[in-house]
Amino acid sequence: MFTLKRIETANQDVKKSRFLAFAAPITDEQAAKDFLAAHSDPTANHNCWAWRIGQAYRFSDDGEPSGTAGKPILAAIDGQELDRVAVVVTRWFGGILLGSGGLVRAYGGTAALCLRAAEKIEMIETVRATVALDFSDMALIKARLLARDVAIINESFTDKGPVLTVELRKDEAEATLTMVVDLSRGKAVVSLDD
C-alpha cells in the first residue's frame, strides 16, 4: 500500500463543466473532514469526495445522481493501491448534461488524473517493542538496531540497565528481536507492545 507525500491537484474540462481535484494524505477521519472542509468550494455546484483509511472509507455524491461521483473517486483511490488518502473533486456545471456514465468518467477520471500525478510513498506497517538490556550490551545492540533502520522511540534506565522502546517493521520484528537476544547472549528481555 502507498499513501501520498503531499497535497496534489489536477483539473480538466468535460463538455464545458470544469472539474478540479485535490488529493492529500490523511492520518484519521478528523483529518479527512478537515481536508474536505478546507478544499471544498462553496461557490461550486458540487464538491464530491471520498477517503480511505485501512478498512474504513466514506464517500459523497453531493447532489449528483447516486453512485456517479463518490464511488468512482473511491475506485480511483483503490485502483492505485492507496491508503490514508482523501480526494475531493469540485464541479462547476457548464450547461451540458453528462449523463450517468459521463459523470462516472469525469469524477473518477479527474480523481485518477490527480492521483497518478501525485508522488507516492510506501506505507510500512510497524510495531513497537520494549527491549531491556545490560549496560554492557547497550552500545552494540543500539548500533545493530540503527543499522536495521529501527527507530529508538524512548530510552530509560533502571538499576539493571537500559530499557529501549523501539519501532520496527512488522515483517522484520521477529528476526530483529531474535538478533537482539542472540547479541546479548540470551540476557536481553524483549516484548512486543500491544
Coordinates of C-alpha atoms in Angstrom, one line a residue:
M1 CA 0.0 0.0 0.0
F2 CA 1.0 3.6 -0.6
T3 CA 0.0 7.0 0.5
L4 CA 0.6 10.4 -0.9
K5 CA 3.7 12.5 0.0
R6 CA 1.8 15.8 -0.2
I7 CA -1.3 17.5 -1.4
E8 CA -1.7 17.2 -5.2
T9 CA -4.2 18.9 -7.6
A10 CA -5.4 18.3 -11.2
N11 CA -8.2 19.7 -13.3
Q12 CA -9.9 19.0 -16.6
D13 CA -12.8 20.3 -18.6
V14 CA -15.5 17.9 -19.8
K15 CA -18.2 19.3 -22.1
K16 CA -17.9 22.8 -20.6
S17 CA -18.0 21.6 -17.0
R18 CA -14.9 22.3 -15.0
F19 CA -13.6 19.6 -12.6
L20 CA -10.9 20.3 -10.0
A21 CA -9.4 17.6 -7.8
F22 CA -7.4 17.9 -4.6
A23 CA -5.9 14.8 -3.1
A24 CA -4.0 14.6 0.2
P25 CA -2.5 12.2 2.7
I26 CA -4.6 11.9 5.9
T27 CA -4.0 10.3 9.3
D28 CA -7.5 9.8 10.6
E29 CA -11.2 10.6 10.0
Q30 CA -10.9 14.1 11.5
A31 CA -8.0 14.9 9.2
A32 CA -10.1 13.8 6.3
K33 CA -13.0 16.0 7.4
D34 CA -10.7 19.0 7.9
F35 CA -9.1 18.5 4.5
L36 CA -12.5 18.2 2.8
A37 CA -13.8 21.4 4.5
A38 CA -10.7 23.3 3.5
H39 CA -10.7 22.3 -0.1
S40 CA -14.4 22.3 -1.0
D41 CA -15.6 25.4 -2.8
P42 CA -19.0 26.6 -1.6
T43 CA -19.5 28.6 -4.9
A44 CA -19.2 25.4 -7.0
N45 CA -22.2 23.2 -8.0
H46 CA -20.8 20.0 -6.4
N47 CA -18.0 19.0 -4.1
C48 CA -17.9 15.2 -4.3
W49 CA -15.3 13.3 -2.3
A50 CA -14.0 10.0 -1.0
W51 CA -11.4 8.9 1.6
R52 CA -9.9 5.6 2.7
I53 CA -8.1 4.7 6.0
G54 CA -7.5 1.0 6.1
Q55 CA -10.9 -0.8 6.0
A56 CA -12.7 2.5 6.8
Y57 CA -13.9 4.6 4.0
R58 CA -16.6 7.2 3.2
F59 CA -17.8 9.0 0.0
S60 CA -20.3 11.6 -1.1
D61 CA -22.1 12.4 -4.3
D62 CA -23.0 15.8 -3.0
G63 CA -26.2 16.1 -5.1
E64 CA -25.1 14.3 -8.2
P65 CA -27.1 11.1 -9.1
S66 CA -26.3 8.3 -6.7
G67 CA -23.1 6.4 -7.4
T68 CA -21.9 8.7 -10.1
A69 CA -19.3 10.7 -8.2
G70 CA -18.2 9.4 -4.7
K71 CA -17.9 5.8 -5.7
P72 CA -15.8 6.5 -8.8
I73 CA -13.5 8.7 -6.7
L74 CA -13.1 5.9 -4.1
A75 CA -12.5 3.5 -7.0
A76 CA -9.6 5.7 -8.2
I77 CA -8.1 5.6 -4.7
D78 CA -8.4 1.8 -4.5
G79 CA -7.2 1.3 -8.1
Q80 CA -3.9 2.9 -7.3
E81 CA -3.5 0.8 -4.0
L82 CA -3.6 4.0 -1.9
D83 CA -4.5 4.2 1.8
R84 CA -4.8 7.1 4.2
V85 CA -5.9 9.4 1.3
A86 CA -8.7 11.8 0.8
V87 CA -9.8 13.2 -2.6
V88 CA -12.3 16.0 -3.3
V89 CA -13.5 16.7 -6.9
T90 CA -15.3 20.0 -7.3
R91 CA -17.5 20.6 -10.4
W92 CA -18.7 23.9 -11.9
F93 CA -21.6 23.0 -14.2
G94 CA -21.1 24.1 -17.8
G95 CA -24.6 23.8 -19.1
I96 CA -24.3 20.4 -20.8
L97 CA -25.7 17.3 -19.0
L98 CA -23.1 14.5 -18.9
G99 CA -25.4 11.6 -18.1
S100 CA -24.6 8.9 -15.5
G101 CA -21.7 7.3 -17.5
G102 CA -20.2 10.7 -18.3
L103 CA -20.3 11.7 -14.6
V104 CA -18.7 8.5 -13.6
R105 CA -15.9 9.0 -16.1
A106 CA -15.5 12.7 -15.3
Y107 CA -15.3 12.3 -11.5
G108 CA -13.3 9.1 -11.5
G109 CA -11.1 10.3 -14.3
T110 CA -10.3 13.6 -12.6
A111 CA -9.5 11.9 -9.3
A112 CA -7.3 9.3 -11.1
L113 CA -5.5 12.0 -13.1
C114 CA -4.7 13.8 -9.8
L115 CA -3.6 10.6 -8.0
R116 CA -1.4 9.5 -10.9
A117 CA 0.4 12.8 -10.8
A118 CA 1.0 12.6 -7.1
E119 CA 4.2 11.5 -5.5
K120 CA 3.6 8.3 -3.5
I121 CA 5.4 6.8 -0.6
E122 CA 5.2 3.2 0.5
M123 CA 3.4 2.6 3.8
I124 CA 5.3 0.2 6.0
E125 CA 3.4 -1.4 8.9
T126 CA 5.4 -1.1 12.1
V127 CA 5.1 -2.4 15.7
R128 CA 6.6 -1.3 18.9
A129 CA 8.7 -3.4 21.2
T130 CA 10.4 -3.0 24.6
V131 CA 14.0 -4.2 25.0
A132 CA 15.6 -4.4 28.4
L133 CA 19.4 -4.8 28.3
D134 CA 22.5 -5.0 30.4
F135 CA 24.7 -1.9 30.3
S136 CA 27.5 -3.9 28.7
D137 CA 25.3 -4.8 25.6
M138 CA 23.8 -1.3 25.0
A139 CA 26.3 0.1 22.5
L140 CA 26.4 -3.0 20.3
I141 CA 22.7 -3.6 20.3
K142 CA 21.8 0.1 19.6
A143 CA 24.3 0.2 16.7
R144 CA 22.7 -3.0 15.2
L145 CA 19.2 -1.7 15.6
L146 CA 20.0 1.6 14.0
A147 CA 21.7 -0.3 11.1
R148 CA 18.4 -2.1 10.5
D149 CA 16.5 1.2 10.4
V150 CA 14.8 0.5 13.7
A151 CA 13.7 3.8 15.4
I152 CA 14.5 4.1 19.1
I153 CA 11.5 6.0 20.4
N154 CA 12.4 6.1 24.1
E155 CA 15.4 5.2 26.2
S156 CA 15.2 4.9 30.0
F157 CA 17.4 3.4 32.7
T158 CA 16.8 1.1 35.6
D159 CA 19.2 -0.2 38.2
K160 CA 19.6 -3.3 35.9
G161 CA 20.3 -1.5 32.7
P162 CA 18.7 0.5 29.8
V163 CA 15.2 -0.1 28.6
L164 CA 14.6 0.8 24.9
T165 CA 11.2 1.4 23.3
V166 CA 11.7 0.7 19.6
E167 CA 9.6 0.9 16.5
L168 CA 10.4 -1.6 13.8
R169 CA 8.9 -3.1 10.6
K170 CA 6.3 -5.7 11.5
D171 CA 7.5 -8.1 8.8
E172 CA 11.0 -8.0 10.3
A173 CA 10.1 -7.8 14.0
E174 CA 10.7 -11.4 14.9
A175 CA 14.1 -11.6 13.2
T176 CA 15.2 -8.3 14.7
L177 CA 14.2 -9.2 18.3
T178 CA 15.8 -12.6 17.9
M179 CA 19.0 -10.8 16.8
V180 CA 18.9 -8.7 20.0
V181 CA 18.5 -11.8 22.2
D182 CA 21.4 -13.5 20.4
L183 CA 23.7 -10.5 20.6
S184 CA 23.0 -10.3 24.4
R185 CA 23.7 -14.0 24.8
G186 CA 20.2 -14.5 26.0
K187 CA 20.2 -11.8 28.6
A188 CA 18.0 -9.2 26.9
V189 CA 14.3 -9.3 27.6
V190 CA 12.2 -8.3 24.6
S191 CA 8.4 -8.0 24.3
L192 CA 6.1 -6.7 21.6
D193 CA 3.8 -3.9 22.8
D194 CA 0.1 -4.4 22.1

